[in-house]
mmCIF file of C-alpha atoms in Angstrom:
data_model
loop_
_atom_site.group_PDB
_atom_site.id
_atom_site.type_symbol
_atom_site.label_atom_id
_atom_site.label_comp_id
_atom_site.label_asym_id
_atom_site.label_seq_id
_atom_site.Cartn_x
_atom_site.Cartn_y
_atom_site.Cartn_z
ATOM 1 C CA MET A 1 89.391 -46.693 188.264
ATOM 2 C CA LYS A 2 91.019 -45.710 191.573
ATOM 3 C CA ALA A 3 94.458 -45.866 189.931
ATOM 4 C CA LEU A 4 93.312 -43.567 187.093
ATOM 5 C CA THR A 5 91.834 -41.089 189.595
ATOM 6 C CA GLY A 6 95.095 -41.115 191.557
ATOM 7 C CA ILE A 7 97.156 -40.504 188.408
ATOM 8 C CA VAL A 8 94.922 -37.600 187.318
ATOM 9 C CA ALA A 9 95.072 -36.066 190.810
ATOM 10 C CA ALA A 10 98.878 -36.409 190.934
ATOM 11 C CA ALA A 11 99.230 -34.885 187.445
ATOM 12 C CA ALA A 12 97.002 -31.944 188.393
ATOM 13 C CA LEU A 13 98.936 -31.368 191.621
ATOM 14 C CA PHE A 14 102.257 -31.554 189.750
ATOM 15 C CA GLY A 15 100.946 -29.117 187.127
ATOM 16 C CA PHE A 16 99.800 -26.607 189.745
ATOM 17 C CA SER A 17 103.079 -26.846 191.650
ATOM 18 C CA GLY A 18 105.046 -26.372 188.425
ATOM 19 C CA ALA A 19 103.052 -23.224 187.661
ATOM 20 C CA ALA A 20 103.709 -21.933 191.172
ATOM 21 C CA PHE A 21 107.467 -22.542 190.869
ATOM 22 C CA ALA A 22 107.536 -20.861 187.458
ATOM 23 C CA GLN A 23 106.467 -17.563 189.012
ATOM 24 C CA GLU A 24 109.221 -15.237 190.177
ATOM 25 C CA THR A 25 109.372 -15.220 193.971
ATOM 26 C CA LYS A 26 111.659 -13.297 196.265
ATOM 27 C CA PRO A 27 113.440 -15.455 198.864
ATOM 28 C CA ILE A 28 112.338 -14.822 202.446
ATOM 29 C CA GLY A 29 115.656 -15.914 203.999
ATOM 30 C CA LEU A 30 114.351 -19.008 205.778
ATOM 31 C CA SER A 31 116.118 -22.383 205.798
ATOM 32 C CA VAL A 32 114.349 -25.565 206.901
ATOM 33 C CA ARG A 33 116.302 -28.735 207.708
ATOM 34 C CA ILE A 34 115.652 -32.272 208.976
ATOM 35 C CA GLY A 35 118.034 -35.064 209.800
ATOM 36 C CA GLY A 36 119.478 -37.363 212.411
ATOM 37 C CA PHE A 37 121.261 -36.445 215.644
ATOM 38 C CA PHE A 38 124.048 -38.746 216.801
ATOM 39 C CA PRO A 39 124.696 -38.257 220.546
ATOM 40 C CA GLN A 40 128.234 -38.632 221.898
ATOM 41 C CA THR A 41 127.772 -39.888 225.456
ATOM 42 C CA SER A 42 126.778 -43.409 226.436
ATOM 43 C CA ASP A 43 123.891 -42.178 228.639
ATOM 44 C CA ALA A 44 122.338 -40.353 225.679
ATOM 45 C CA LYS A 45 123.028 -43.265 223.316
ATOM 46 C CA ASP A 46 121.146 -45.554 225.735
ATOM 47 C CA GLU A 47 117.970 -43.673 224.709
ATOM 48 C CA ALA A 48 118.705 -44.223 221.011
ATOM 49 C CA ASP A 49 121.731 -44.245 218.726
ATOM 50 C CA VAL A 50 120.076 -41.764 216.338
ATOM 51 C CA TRP A 51 117.489 -39.123 217.290
ATOM 52 C CA PHE A 52 115.243 -37.164 214.934
ATOM 53 C CA ALA A 53 116.378 -33.560 214.469
ATOM 54 C CA ALA A 54 114.753 -30.540 212.810
ATOM 55 C CA GLY A 55 115.666 -26.903 212.533
ATOM 56 C CA LEU A 56 114.797 -23.472 211.177
ATOM 57 C CA GLU A 57 117.235 -20.677 210.394
ATOM 58 C CA TYR A 58 116.340 -17.108 209.475
ATOM 59 C CA LYS A 59 118.778 -14.761 207.752
ATOM 60 C CA LEU A 60 118.925 -11.522 209.780
ATOM 61 C CA SER A 61 121.302 -9.330 207.761
ATOM 62 C CA ASP A 62 124.032 -9.450 205.136
ATOM 63 C CA LEU A 63 127.561 -8.627 206.203
ATOM 64 C CA ASN A 64 130.099 -6.983 203.926
ATOM 65 C CA LEU A 65 133.263 -8.221 205.560
ATOM 66 C CA GLY A 66 136.402 -8.448 203.423
ATOM 67 C CA GLN A 67 134.923 -8.357 199.942
ATOM 68 C CA THR A 68 136.339 -11.484 198.290
ATOM 69 C CA GLU A 69 135.086 -12.659 194.933
ATOM 70 C CA GLY A 70 132.387 -15.296 195.372
ATOM 71 C CA TYR A 71 132.346 -15.005 199.196
ATOM 72 C CA THR A 72 129.293 -13.773 201.076
ATOM 73 C CA SER A 73 128.420 -13.711 204.771
ATOM 74 C CA HIS A 74 125.435 -12.969 206.954
ATOM 75 C CA LEU A 75 124.051 -13.218 210.482
ATOM 76 C CA SER A 76 121.204 -15.592 211.219
ATOM 77 C CA LEU A 77 118.981 -16.755 214.047
ATOM 78 C CA SER A 78 118.404 -20.498 214.321
ATOM 79 C CA ALA A 79 116.254 -22.828 216.393
ATOM 80 C CA ASP A 80 116.840 -26.571 216.301
ATOM 81 C CA TRP A 81 115.257 -29.487 218.103
ATOM 82 C CA TYR A 82 116.516 -32.980 218.859
ATOM 83 C CA GLU A 83 115.023 -35.318 221.434
ATOM 84 C CA SER A 84 114.831 -38.909 222.598
ATOM 85 C CA GLY A 85 113.228 -40.158 225.805
ATOM 86 C CA ASP A 86 114.444 -38.119 228.782
ATOM 87 C CA PHE A 87 116.889 -36.029 226.721
ATOM 88 C CA ARG A 88 116.118 -32.915 224.662
ATOM 89 C CA GLY A 89 118.098 -30.099 223.100
ATOM 90 C CA LEU A 90 116.402 -26.974 221.774
ATOM 91 C CA PRO A 91 119.261 -24.582 220.949
ATOM 92 C CA VAL A 92 118.376 -21.033 219.882
ATOM 93 C CA LEU A 93 121.531 -19.480 218.439
ATOM 94 C CA VAL A 94 122.859 -16.387 216.699
ATOM 95 C CA ASN A 95 125.088 -17.550 213.840
ATOM 96 C CA TYR A 96 127.753 -16.168 211.533
ATOM 97 C CA VAL A 97 127.375 -17.847 208.128
ATOM 98 C CA GLY A 98 130.007 -17.659 205.399
ATOM 99 C CA MET A 99 129.493 -18.938 201.858
ATOM 100 C CA LYS A 100 131.955 -19.428 198.992
ATOM 101 C CA ASN A 101 130.271 -20.617 195.800
ATOM 102 C CA GLN A 102 128.114 -23.571 196.921
ATOM 103 C CA PHE A 103 130.055 -24.391 200.111
ATOM 104 C CA PHE A 104 129.108 -22.791 203.418
ATOM 105 C CA TYR A 105 130.059 -22.853 207.065
ATOM 106 C CA SER A 106 128.448 -21.561 210.213
ATOM 107 C CA VAL A 107 129.411 -20.871 213.828
ATOM 108 C CA GLY A 108 126.844 -19.928 216.438
ATOM 109 C CA ALA A 109 126.264 -19.441 220.152
ATOM 110 C CA GLY A 110 123.242 -18.984 222.398
ATOM 111 C CA LEU A 111 120.963 -20.870 224.777
ATOM 112 C CA SER A 112 119.547 -24.365 224.688
ATOM 113 C CA PHE A 113 116.271 -25.144 226.437
ATOM 114 C CA ALA A 114 117.426 -28.565 227.549
ATOM 115 C CA LYS A 115 116.240 -31.674 229.352
ATOM 116 C CA TRP A 116 118.470 -34.502 230.606
ATOM 117 C CA VAL A 117 118.707 -37.225 233.236
ATOM 118 C CA GLY A 118 120.318 -35.910 236.425
ATOM 119 C CA ARG A 119 121.077 -37.374 239.830
ATOM 120 C CA ASN A 120 117.505 -36.891 241.078
ATOM 121 C CA GLY A 121 115.628 -37.747 237.887
ATOM 122 C CA THR A 122 114.990 -35.502 234.909
ATOM 123 C CA ASP A 123 116.401 -31.963 234.958
ATOM 124 C CA GLU A 124 115.392 -29.056 232.714
ATOM 125 C CA ASP A 125 117.190 -25.740 232.341
ATOM 126 C CA SER A 126 118.395 -23.083 229.918
ATOM 127 C CA ILE A 127 122.077 -23.754 229.274
ATOM 128 C CA PHE A 128 124.843 -22.327 227.076
ATOM 129 C CA ALA A 129 125.026 -23.937 223.633
ATOM 130 C CA TYR A 130 127.053 -23.533 220.455
ATOM 131 C CA SER A 131 127.293 -25.076 217.011
ATOM 132 C CA VAL A 132 129.719 -25.409 214.125
ATOM 133 C CA ALA A 133 128.522 -26.504 210.679
ATOM 134 C CA ILE A 134 129.717 -27.118 207.135
ATOM 135 C CA GLY A 135 127.552 -27.779 204.122
ATOM 136 C CA TYR A 136 126.994 -27.776 200.404
ATOM 137 C CA GLN A 137 124.128 -25.964 198.645
ATOM 138 C CA PHE A 138 122.783 -27.258 195.339
ATOM 139 C CA GLN A 139 121.948 -24.296 193.067
ATOM 140 C CA GLN A 140 119.004 -25.882 191.269
ATOM 141 C CA GLY A 141 115.595 -24.285 190.817
ATOM 142 C CA GLN A 142 113.816 -21.589 192.788
ATOM 143 C CA THR A 143 114.257 -23.427 196.091
ATOM 144 C CA PRO A 144 117.910 -24.424 196.610
ATOM 145 C CA ALA A 145 118.493 -27.637 198.546
ATOM 146 C CA PHE A 146 121.477 -28.294 200.805
ATOM 147 C CA VAL A 147 123.190 -30.979 202.858
ATOM 148 C CA GLU A 148 124.844 -30.119 206.144
ATOM 149 C CA ALA A 149 126.931 -31.596 208.960
ATOM 150 C CA ARG A 150 126.566 -29.720 212.264
ATOM 151 C CA TYR A 151 128.072 -30.243 215.710
ATOM 152 C CA PHE A 152 126.093 -29.102 218.756
ATOM 153 C CA GLY A 153 127.970 -28.484 221.980
ATOM 154 C CA ASN A 154 126.271 -27.707 225.274
ATOM 155 C CA GLU A 155 127.024 -26.889 228.852
ATOM 156 C CA LYS A 156 125.614 -30.383 229.537
ATOM 157 C CA SER A 157 127.726 -32.905 227.568
ATOM 158 C CA ASP A 158 124.899 -35.489 227.345
ATOM 159 C CA LEU A 159 123.359 -33.227 224.685
ATOM 160 C CA ASP A 160 126.526 -32.920 222.561
ATOM 161 C CA GLY A 161 126.594 -34.578 219.170
ATOM 162 C CA PHE A 162 126.475 -34.387 215.389
ATOM 163 C CA VAL A 163 123.496 -33.717 213.142
ATOM 164 C CA PHE A 164 123.528 -34.734 209.492
ATOM 165 C CA SER A 165 120.666 -33.067 207.667
ATOM 166 C CA VAL A 166 119.111 -32.077 204.365
ATOM 167 C CA GLY A 167 117.162 -28.892 203.826
ATOM 168 C CA VAL A 168 115.818 -26.182 201.566
ATOM 169 C CA ARG A 169 116.148 -22.416 201.460
ATOM 170 C CA LEU A 170 112.940 -20.451 201.017
#
């Protein structure tokens, strides 16, 4: 009986979500991503080889630079988070994003609210940060999904590394 109740509940939930996706919605310009951060330095790797990473990116404005067929660009504001033990990166960046068909790239710069192990224990500070990313967006359904490879660089090299993530655009 429990299995039948679970199946009915799942079918009802799937039916309601299908009806919601069938409605026409205007995108709000928000991207949500999760993945794994791979630190580059041995001190950071001592915490863990792979750290959990998550991020949000909001499209600020379209840019009409060099009208090329199939190419679009925009400015965005992003906030990402990756952390393990005594190390944390929380970069907040302004990004230039270019897209050609389903492929995209991004370059950004800003501040990271960071934590790392220093000479006298744990240090925290706001430091310069940047990122470079490439990705592929799948054009399926109302909510496009994407995969992305991103490099984060920081004033403090213990927080440098690659993030491989998956996400959706809302």
